[in-house]
Short mmCIF file of C-alpha atoms in Angstrom, two decimals:
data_model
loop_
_atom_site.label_atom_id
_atom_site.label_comp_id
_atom_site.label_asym_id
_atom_site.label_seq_id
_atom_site.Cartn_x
_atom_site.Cartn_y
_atom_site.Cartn_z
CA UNK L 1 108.99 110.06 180.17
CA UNK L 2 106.52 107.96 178.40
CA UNK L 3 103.20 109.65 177.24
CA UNK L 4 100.24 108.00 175.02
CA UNK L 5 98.57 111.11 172.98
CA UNK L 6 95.72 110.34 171.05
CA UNK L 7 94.36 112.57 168.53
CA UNK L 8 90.95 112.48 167.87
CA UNK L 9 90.22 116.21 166.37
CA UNK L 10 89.57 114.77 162.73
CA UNK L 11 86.96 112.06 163.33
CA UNK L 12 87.70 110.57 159.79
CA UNK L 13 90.85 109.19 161.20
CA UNK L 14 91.79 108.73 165.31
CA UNK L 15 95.73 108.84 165.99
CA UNK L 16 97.09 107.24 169.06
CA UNK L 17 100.59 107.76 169.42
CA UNK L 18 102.84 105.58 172.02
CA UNK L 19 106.10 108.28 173.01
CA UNK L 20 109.40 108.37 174.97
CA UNK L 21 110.06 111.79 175.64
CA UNK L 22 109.86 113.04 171.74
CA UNK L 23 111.20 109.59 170.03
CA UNK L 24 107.68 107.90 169.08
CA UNK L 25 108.41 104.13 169.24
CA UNK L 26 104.42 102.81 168.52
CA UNK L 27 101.57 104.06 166.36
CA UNK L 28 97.52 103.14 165.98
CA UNK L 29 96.17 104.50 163.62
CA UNK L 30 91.98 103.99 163.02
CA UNK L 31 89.93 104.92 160.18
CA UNK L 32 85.97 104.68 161.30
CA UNK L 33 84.67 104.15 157.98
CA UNK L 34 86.64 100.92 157.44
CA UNK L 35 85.03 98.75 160.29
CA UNK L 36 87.84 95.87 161.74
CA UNK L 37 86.31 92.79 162.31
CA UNK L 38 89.74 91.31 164.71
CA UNK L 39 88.62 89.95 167.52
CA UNK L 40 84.91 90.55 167.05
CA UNK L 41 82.71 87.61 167.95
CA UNK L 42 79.92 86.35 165.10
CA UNK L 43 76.76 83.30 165.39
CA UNK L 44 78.06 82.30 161.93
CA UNK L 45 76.65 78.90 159.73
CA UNK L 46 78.79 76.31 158.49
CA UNK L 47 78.43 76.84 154.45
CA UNK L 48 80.62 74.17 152.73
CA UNK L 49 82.87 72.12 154.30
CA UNK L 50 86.34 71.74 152.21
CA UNK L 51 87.93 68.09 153.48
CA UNK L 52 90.84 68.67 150.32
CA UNK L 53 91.93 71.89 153.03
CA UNK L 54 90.93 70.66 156.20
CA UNK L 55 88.98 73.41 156.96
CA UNK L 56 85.58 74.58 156.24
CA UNK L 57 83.63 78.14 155.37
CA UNK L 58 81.36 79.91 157.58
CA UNK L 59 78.91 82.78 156.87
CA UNK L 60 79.07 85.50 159.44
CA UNK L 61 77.43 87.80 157.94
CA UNK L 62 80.45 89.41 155.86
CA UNK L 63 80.54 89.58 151.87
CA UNK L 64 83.42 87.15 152.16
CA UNK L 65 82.96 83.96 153.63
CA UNK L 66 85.39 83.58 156.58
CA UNK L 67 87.57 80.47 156.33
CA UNK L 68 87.59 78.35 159.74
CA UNK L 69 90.09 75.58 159.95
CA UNK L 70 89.07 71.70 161.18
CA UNK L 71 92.18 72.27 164.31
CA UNK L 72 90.30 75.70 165.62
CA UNK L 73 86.74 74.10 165.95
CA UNK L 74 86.14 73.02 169.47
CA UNK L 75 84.92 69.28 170.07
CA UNK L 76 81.81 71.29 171.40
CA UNK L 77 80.76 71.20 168.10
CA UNK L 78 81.32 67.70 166.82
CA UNK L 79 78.68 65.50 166.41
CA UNK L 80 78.06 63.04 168.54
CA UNK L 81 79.83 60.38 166.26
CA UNK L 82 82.52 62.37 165.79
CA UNK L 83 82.94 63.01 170.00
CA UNK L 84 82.51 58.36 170.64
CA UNK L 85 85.17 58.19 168.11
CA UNK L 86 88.76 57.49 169.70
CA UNK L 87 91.54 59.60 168.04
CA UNK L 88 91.14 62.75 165.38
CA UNK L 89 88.02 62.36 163.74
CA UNK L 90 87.55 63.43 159.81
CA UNK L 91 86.02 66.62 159.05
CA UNK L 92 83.12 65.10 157.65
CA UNK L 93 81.89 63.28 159.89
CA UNK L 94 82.79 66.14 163.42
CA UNK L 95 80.97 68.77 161.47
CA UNK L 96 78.07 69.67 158.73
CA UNK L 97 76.92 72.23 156.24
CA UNK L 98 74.29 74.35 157.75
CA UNK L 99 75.67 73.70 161.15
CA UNK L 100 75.40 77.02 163.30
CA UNK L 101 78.89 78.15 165.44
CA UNK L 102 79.92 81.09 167.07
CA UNK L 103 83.38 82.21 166.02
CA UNK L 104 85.90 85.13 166.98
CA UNK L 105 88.29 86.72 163.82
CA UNK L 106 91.65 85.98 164.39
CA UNK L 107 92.93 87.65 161.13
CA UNK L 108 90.97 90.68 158.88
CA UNK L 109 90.21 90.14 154.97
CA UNK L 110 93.04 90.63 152.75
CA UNK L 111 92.80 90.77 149.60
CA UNK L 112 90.83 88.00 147.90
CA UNK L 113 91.09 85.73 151.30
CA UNK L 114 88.52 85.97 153.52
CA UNK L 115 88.89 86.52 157.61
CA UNK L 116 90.42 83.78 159.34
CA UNK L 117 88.34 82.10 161.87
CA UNK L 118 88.46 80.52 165.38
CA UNK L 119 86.00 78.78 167.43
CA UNK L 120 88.53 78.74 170.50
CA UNK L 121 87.24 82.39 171.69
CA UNK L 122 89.41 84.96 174.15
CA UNK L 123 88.30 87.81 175.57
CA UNK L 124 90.70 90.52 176.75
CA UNK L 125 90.22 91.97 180.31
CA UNK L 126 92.34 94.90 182.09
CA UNK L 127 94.59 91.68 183.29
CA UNK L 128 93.50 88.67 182.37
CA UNK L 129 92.45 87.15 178.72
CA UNK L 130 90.02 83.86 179.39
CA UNK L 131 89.36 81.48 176.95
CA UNK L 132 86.02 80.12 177.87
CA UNK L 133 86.11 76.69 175.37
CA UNK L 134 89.70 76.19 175.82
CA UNK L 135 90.97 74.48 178.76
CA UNK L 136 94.32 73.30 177.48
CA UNK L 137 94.96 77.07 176.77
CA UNK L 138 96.18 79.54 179.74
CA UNK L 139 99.40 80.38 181.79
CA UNK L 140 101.30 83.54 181.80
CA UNK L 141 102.24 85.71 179.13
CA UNK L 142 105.54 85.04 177.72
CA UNK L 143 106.92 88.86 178.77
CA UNK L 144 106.46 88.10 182.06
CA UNK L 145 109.78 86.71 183.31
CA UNK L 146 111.27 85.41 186.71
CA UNK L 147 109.93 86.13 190.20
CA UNK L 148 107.00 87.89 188.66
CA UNK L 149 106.42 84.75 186.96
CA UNK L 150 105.94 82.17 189.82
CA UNK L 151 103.90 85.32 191.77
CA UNK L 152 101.40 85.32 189.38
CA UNK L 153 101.27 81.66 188.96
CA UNK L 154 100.84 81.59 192.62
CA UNK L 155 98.20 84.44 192.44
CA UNK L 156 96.50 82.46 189.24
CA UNK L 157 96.37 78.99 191.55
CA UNK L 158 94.27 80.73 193.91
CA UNK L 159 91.30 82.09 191.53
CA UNK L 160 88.20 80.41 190.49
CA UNK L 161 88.08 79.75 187.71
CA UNK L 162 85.29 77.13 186.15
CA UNK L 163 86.09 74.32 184.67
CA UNK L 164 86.81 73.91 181.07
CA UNK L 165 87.87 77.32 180.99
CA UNK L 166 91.57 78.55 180.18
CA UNK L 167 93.07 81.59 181.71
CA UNK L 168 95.74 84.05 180.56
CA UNK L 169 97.83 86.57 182.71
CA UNK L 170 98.62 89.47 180.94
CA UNK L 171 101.50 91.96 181.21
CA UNK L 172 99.62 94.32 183.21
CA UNK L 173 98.88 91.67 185.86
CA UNK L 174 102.07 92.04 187.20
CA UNK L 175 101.97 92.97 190.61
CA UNK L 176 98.21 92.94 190.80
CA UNK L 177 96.87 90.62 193.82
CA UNK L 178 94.54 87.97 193.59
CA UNK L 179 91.30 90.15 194.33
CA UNK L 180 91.61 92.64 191.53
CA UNK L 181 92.51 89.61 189.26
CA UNK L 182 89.35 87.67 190.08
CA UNK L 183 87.43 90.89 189.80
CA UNK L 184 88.38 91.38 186.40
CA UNK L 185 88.17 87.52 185.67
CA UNK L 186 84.48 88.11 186.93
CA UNK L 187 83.75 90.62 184.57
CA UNK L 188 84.67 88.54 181.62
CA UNK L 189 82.49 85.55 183.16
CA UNK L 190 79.99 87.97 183.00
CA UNK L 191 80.52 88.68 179.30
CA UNK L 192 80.75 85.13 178.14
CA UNK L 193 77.30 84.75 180.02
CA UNK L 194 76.10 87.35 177.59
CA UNK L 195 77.44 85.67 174.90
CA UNK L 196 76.03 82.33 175.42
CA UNK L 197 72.57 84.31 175.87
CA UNK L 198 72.72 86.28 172.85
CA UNK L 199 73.80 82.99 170.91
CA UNK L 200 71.38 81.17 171.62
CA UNK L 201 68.05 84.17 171.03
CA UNK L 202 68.93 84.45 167.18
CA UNK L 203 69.44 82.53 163.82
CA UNK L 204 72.97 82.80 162.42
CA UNK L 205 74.73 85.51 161.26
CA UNK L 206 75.16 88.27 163.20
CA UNK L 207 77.15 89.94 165.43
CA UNK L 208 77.23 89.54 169.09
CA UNK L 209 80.39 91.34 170.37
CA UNK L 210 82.19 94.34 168.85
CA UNK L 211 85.90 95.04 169.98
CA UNK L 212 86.56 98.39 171.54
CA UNK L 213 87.59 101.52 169.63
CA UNK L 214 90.82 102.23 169.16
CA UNK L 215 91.35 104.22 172.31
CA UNK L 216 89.89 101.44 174.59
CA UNK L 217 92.52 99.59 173.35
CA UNK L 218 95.03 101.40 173.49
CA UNK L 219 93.83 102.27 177.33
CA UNK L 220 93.45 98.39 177.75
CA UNK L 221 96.78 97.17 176.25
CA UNK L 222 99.28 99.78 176.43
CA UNK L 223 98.49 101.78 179.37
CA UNK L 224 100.48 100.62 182.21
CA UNK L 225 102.60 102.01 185.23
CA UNK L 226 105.79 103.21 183.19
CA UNK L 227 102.97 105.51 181.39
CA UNK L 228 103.40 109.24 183.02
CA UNK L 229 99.99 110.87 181.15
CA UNK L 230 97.50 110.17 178.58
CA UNK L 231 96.97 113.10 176.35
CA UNK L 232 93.49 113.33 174.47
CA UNK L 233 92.49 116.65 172.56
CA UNK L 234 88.61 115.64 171.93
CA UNK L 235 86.61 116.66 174.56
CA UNK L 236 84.02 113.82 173.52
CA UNK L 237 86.90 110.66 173.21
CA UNK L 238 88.06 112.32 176.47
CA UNK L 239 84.83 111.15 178.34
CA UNK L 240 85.02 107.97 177.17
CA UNK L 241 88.32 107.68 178.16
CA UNK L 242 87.28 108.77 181.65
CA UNK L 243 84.60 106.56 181.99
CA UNK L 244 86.80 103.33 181.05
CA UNK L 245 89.36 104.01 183.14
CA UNK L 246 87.17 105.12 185.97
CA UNK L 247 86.15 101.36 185.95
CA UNK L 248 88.96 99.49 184.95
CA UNK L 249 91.87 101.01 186.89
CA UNK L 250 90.47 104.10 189.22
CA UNK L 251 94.12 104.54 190.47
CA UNK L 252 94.78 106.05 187.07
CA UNK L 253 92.21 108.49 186.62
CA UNK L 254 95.00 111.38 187.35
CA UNK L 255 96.74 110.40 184.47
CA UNK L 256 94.16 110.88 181.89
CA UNK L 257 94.10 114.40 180.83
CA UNK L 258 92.43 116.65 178.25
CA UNK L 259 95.05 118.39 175.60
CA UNK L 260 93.43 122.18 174.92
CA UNK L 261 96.52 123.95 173.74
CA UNK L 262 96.17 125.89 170.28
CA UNK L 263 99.43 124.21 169.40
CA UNK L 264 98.29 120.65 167.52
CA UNK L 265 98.77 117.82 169.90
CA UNK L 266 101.29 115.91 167.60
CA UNK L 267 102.98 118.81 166.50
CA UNK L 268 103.82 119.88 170.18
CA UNK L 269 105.46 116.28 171.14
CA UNK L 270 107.09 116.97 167.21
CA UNK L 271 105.80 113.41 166.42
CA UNK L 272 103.75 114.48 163.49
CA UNK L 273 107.33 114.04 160.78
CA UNK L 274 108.21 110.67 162.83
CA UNK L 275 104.25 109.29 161.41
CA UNK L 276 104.76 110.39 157.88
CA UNK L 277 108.20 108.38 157.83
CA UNK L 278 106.05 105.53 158.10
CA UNK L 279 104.36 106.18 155.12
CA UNK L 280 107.47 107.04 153.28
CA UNK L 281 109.36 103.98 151.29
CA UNK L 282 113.01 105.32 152.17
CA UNK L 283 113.64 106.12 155.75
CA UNK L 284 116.74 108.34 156.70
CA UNK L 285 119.21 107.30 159.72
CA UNK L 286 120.40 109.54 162.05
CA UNK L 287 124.35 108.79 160.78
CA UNK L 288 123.66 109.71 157.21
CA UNK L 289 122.47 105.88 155.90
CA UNK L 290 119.28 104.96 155.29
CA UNK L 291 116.45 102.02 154.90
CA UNK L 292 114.76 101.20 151.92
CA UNK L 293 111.23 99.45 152.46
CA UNK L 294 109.68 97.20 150.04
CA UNK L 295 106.15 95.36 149.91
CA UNK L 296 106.01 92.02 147.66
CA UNK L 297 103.78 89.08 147.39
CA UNK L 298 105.46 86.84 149.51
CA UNK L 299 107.76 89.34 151.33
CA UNK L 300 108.87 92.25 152.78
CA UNK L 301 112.14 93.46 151.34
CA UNK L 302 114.15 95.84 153.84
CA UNK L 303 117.67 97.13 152.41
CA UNK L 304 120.29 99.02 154.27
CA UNK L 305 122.31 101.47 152.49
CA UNK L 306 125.63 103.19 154.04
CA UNK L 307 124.53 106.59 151.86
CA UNK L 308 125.95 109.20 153.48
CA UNK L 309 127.68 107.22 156.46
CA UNK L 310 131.22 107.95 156.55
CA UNK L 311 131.69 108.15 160.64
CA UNK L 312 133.89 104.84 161.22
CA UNK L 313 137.49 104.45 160.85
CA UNK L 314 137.25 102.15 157.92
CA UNK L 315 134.80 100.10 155.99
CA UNK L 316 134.33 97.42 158.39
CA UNK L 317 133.33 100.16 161.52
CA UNK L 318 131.08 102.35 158.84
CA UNK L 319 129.17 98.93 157.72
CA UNK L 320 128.97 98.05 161.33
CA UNK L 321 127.73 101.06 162.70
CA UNK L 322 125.33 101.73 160.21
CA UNK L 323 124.13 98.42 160.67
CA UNK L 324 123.69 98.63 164.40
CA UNK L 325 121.37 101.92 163.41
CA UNK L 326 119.45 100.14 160.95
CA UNK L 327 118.20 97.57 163.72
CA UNK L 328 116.69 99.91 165.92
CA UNK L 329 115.18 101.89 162.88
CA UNK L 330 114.18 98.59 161.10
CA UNK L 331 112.10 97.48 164.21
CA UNK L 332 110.71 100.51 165.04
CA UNK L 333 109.06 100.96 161.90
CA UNK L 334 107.77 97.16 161.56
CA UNK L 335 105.90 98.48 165.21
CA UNK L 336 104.83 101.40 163.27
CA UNK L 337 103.76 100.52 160.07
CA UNK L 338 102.13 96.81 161.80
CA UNK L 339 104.01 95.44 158.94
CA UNK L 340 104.06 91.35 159.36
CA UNK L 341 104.91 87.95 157.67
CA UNK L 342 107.68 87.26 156.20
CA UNK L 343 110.56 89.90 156.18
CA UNK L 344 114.13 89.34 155.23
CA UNK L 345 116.83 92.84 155.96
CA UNK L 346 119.75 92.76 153.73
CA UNK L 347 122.37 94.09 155.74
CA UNK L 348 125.33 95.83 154.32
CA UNK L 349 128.67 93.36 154.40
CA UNK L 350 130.50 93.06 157.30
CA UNK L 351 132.89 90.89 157.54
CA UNK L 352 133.73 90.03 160.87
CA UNK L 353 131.62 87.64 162.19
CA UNK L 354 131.74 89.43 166.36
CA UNK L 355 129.85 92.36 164.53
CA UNK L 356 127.66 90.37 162.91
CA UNK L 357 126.65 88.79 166.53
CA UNK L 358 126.28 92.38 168.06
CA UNK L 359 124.02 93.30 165.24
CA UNK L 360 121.59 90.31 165.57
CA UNK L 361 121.66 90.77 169.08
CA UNK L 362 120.54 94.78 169.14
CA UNK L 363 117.73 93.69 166.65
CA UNK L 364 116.69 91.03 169.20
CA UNK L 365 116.62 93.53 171.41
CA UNK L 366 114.41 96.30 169.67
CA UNK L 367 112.21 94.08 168.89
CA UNK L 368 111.51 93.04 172.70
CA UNK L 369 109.02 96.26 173.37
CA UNK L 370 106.80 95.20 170.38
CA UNK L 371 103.63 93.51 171.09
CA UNK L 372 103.37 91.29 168.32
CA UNK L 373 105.51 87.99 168.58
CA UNK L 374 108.78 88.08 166.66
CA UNK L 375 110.96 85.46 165.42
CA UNK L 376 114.53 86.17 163.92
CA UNK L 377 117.11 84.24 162.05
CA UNK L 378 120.73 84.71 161.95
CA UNK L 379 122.58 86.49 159.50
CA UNK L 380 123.57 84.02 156.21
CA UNK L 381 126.65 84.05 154.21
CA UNK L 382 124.64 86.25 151.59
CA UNK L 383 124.42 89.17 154.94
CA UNK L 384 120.66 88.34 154.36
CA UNK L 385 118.55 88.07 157.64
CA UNK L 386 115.09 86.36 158.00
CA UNK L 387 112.80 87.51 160.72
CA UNK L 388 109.07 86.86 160.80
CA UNK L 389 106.44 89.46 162.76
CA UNK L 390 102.68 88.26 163.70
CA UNK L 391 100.19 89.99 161.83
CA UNK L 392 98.13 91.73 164.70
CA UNK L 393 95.60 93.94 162.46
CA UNK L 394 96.24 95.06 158.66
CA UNK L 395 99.19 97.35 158.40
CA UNK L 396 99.39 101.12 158.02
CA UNK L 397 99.48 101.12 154.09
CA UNK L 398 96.69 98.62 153.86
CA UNK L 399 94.61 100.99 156.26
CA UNK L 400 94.98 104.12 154.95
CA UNK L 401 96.38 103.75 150.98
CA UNK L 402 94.80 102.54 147.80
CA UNK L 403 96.79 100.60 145.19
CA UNK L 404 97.75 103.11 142.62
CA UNK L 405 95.47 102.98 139.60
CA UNK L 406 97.91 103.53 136.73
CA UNK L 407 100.72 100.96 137.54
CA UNK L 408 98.41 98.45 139.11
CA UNK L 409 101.02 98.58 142.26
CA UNK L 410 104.08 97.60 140.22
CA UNK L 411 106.05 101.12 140.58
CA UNK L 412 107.03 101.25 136.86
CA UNK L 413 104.39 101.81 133.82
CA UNK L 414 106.09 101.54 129.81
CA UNK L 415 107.45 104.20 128.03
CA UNK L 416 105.77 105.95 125.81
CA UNK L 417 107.58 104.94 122.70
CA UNK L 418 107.46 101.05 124.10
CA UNK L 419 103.25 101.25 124.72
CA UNK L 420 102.98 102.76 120.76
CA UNK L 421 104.83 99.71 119.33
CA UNK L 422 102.94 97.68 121.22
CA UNK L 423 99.96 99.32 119.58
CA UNK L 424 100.63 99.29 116.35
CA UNK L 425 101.80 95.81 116.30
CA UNK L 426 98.32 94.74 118.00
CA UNK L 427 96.64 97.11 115.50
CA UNK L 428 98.02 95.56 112.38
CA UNK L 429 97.24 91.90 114.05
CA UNK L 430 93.38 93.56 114.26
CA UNK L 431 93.01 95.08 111.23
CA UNK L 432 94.00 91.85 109.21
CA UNK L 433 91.57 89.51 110.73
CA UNK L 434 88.71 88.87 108.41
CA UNK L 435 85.87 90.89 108.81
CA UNK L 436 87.46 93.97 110.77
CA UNK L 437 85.95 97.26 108.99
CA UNK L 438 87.17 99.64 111.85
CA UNK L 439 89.69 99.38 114.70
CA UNK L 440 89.09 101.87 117.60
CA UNK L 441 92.16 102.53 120.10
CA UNK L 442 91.85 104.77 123.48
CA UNK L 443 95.47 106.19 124.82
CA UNK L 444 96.50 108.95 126.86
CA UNK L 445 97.29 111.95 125.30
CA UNK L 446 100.83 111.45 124.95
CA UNK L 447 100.42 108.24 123.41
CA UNK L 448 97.94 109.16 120.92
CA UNK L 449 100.57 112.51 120.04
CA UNK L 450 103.71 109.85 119.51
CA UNK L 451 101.59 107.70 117.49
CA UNK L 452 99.58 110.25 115.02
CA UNK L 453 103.23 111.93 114.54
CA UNK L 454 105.86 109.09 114.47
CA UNK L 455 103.64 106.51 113.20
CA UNK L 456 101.38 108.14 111.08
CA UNK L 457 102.77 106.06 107.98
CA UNK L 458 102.56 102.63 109.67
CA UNK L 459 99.21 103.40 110.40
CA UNK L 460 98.10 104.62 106.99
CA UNK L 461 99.98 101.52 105.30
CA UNK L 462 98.02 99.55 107.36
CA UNK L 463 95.00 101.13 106.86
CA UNK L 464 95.75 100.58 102.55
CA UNK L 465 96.81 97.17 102.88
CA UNK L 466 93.49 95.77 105.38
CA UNK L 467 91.21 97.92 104.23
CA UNK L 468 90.03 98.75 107.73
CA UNK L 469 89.55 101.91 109.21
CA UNK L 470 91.66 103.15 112.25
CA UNK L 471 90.40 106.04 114.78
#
């Protein structure tokens, strides 16, 4: 029985948690004091235009510049030079500083990069998504598969939909006839009208659409027939939730319900352990092995280790079964965590190449109920696996953890005795520079302790020999 709960008691941080029976297989987690920008739509100005990175920046009214590339800038905005010419046009000629555009994010700030930019704008309905500057864009989406494909391509033929325009049919749309999709493709008509209005009332920047809350979304992308109930225990997000669904999809309004048990919401469904593993670097398997989750720069490491796992006959059956585990476990928690780029799972040996098939297959499988599009490799000789995950919004740890302060995120800091050699050595390189009367170090405690104790006589040779004066 599937259920979405969303918790919504602590308004610092709203929950919404995707579950099958007790196994929790999605998580959405929002903190309201960090604002997301995905997917909001900004009149932004053209700032500098970079022809070395075929792109340009835009100010949108964000700290950060947002950085728009030359191949997401609809023709709409060339100049008219640019729009004569026959073939691709060069970026300085289609488009100029100062320039006004409106633009949609497509990815958040990370780091020192700014939000990545489109001009190519969609806007997500119950149903459909439409693409009002796109007309090359549209079809059906790519989870949709065999006679409920060519239904809804025959349902898509017969809306109207203006020209220039691109239309997408979304998951939900399956089984939905032609009215309800043209009512919903109505409503976003309606909402690109507004755009177009607002656009055009105001300088550049500001903001003239704002995505939904987190439980909008999760009502507008996740709830969908095989759902049995949606659990909310704020009387306040309940409404809301009422009042969408009231006007989106009145069929459903009996599903919506309002949690008032004195037994936490998670804690009843016992999904509350299931989040913190997502927070956790080592995960545990249910056969005794375990997953080991690292972040890097260019990567995300993912290590499976047989631990405990002694179930199988031999070696081969342990590694294989373990293995088999570690797929379902591995893409649940990229789903949970919204982990994505690059990510490369070193599986444990096996040699038989059949069970290395059956293992690529299950995590081709798991991996078909997540959102996000996924691409995976094939096991190499080195039992390494490459699989890459879309980045859909910034992932758990990036929402909700701070890099730590004392190891700069690096996991490891020097010993104590390895820091006061370091010390002393830059000390005595201080003190013996010309005109150095006093040298001032600041150290932990500990530090400071090894130093005035072990290397007390260092110090005060120093100290003879420079003539300077350390404190």
């Amino acid at each position: 029985m599937k259920r979405i709960l969303i918790n919504a008691v602590q308004k610092e941080e709203v929950r919404v948690a995707m579950v099958d029976g007790q196994q929790l297989y999605d998580l959405d987690v929002e903190v309201p004091s960090r604002e997301q920008k995905k997917s909001n739509v900004y009149k932004g100005k053209i700032t500098r235009v970079e022809p070395s990175l075929e792109a340009c920046f835009v100010d949108y009214g964000a700290e950060r510049h947002g950085f728009l590339p030359f191949k997401e800038v609809s023709r709409m905005y060339f100049t008219e030079e640019a729009q004569k010419a026959s073939g691709r046009p060069d970026i300085r000629t289609a488009i100029k500083e100062g320039q006004e555009v409106v633009i949609q994010v497509e990815k958040e700030e990370r780091g020192n990069k700014g939000a990545a930019l489109t001009t190519f704008l969609s806007l997500a309905g119950r149903y459909l998504v439409l693409m009002p500057n796109n007309p090359r864009a549209g079809g059906v989406s790519r989870r949709i598969e065999g006679e409920d494909r060519n239904l809804i391509r025959e349902a898509l033929s017969q809306l109207e939909v203006p020209n220039g325009m691109g239309l997408i049919v979304r998951t939900a749309g399956v089984g939905r006839n032609t009215e309800e999709l043209q009512w919903d493709l109505n409503y976003l008509l309606q909402l690109w009208t507004a755009f177009e209005k607002a656009a055009a009332e105001r300088p550049s920047p500001f903001l003239i659409y704002q995505e939904s809350d987190v439980t909008t979304r999760a009502l507008r992308d996740y709830f969908r027939s095989d759902i049995t109930e949606v659990l909310i225990d704020s009387r306040e997000v309940y409404e809301q939730a009422m009042d969408f669904v009231q006007q989106v999809m009145p069929n459903s309004v009996n599903k919506i319900k309002y949690y008032e048990d004195t037994v936490p919401l998670f804690n009843r469904f016992q999904v509350e352990n299931q989040i913190e593993s997502a927070y956790r670097r080592e995960v545990q398997l249910p056969s005794g092995g375990a997953i080991v989750i690292d972040h890097t720069e260019a990567l995300i490491s993912i290590d499976i280790n047989s631990a405990r796992a002694t179930k199988g006959s031999d070696i081969e059956e342990t590694a294989t079964n373990t293995n088999l585990e570690a797929a379902d476990e591995v893409a649940r928690q990229l789903r949970l965590r919204d982990l994505g780029g690059l990510v490369v799972i070193d599986f444990i040996d096996m040699m038989n190449n059949r069970n290395q098939r059956a293992v690529e297959k299950r995590l081709n499988e798991a991996v078909q109920s997540d959102r996000a599009r996924v691409q995976i490799g094939r096991i190499s000789r080195f039992g390494l696996l490459e699989m890459s995950r879309q980045r859909l919004k910034p992932s758990l740890g990036e929402s909700t953890q701070i890099v730590c302060p004392r190891c700069t995120g690096q996991g490891t800091i020097r010993t104590v005795e390895s820091l006061s050699l370091s010390l002393v050595r830059i000390l005595e390189e201080e003190a013996l520079k010309n005109g150095t009367a006093r040298v001032d170090i600041q150290v932990p405690i500990d530090v400071a302790t090894y130093m005035l104790n072990e290397k007390r006589q260092v110090i005060a040779e120093i100290e003879k020999t420079s003539g300077a004066h350390v404190l």
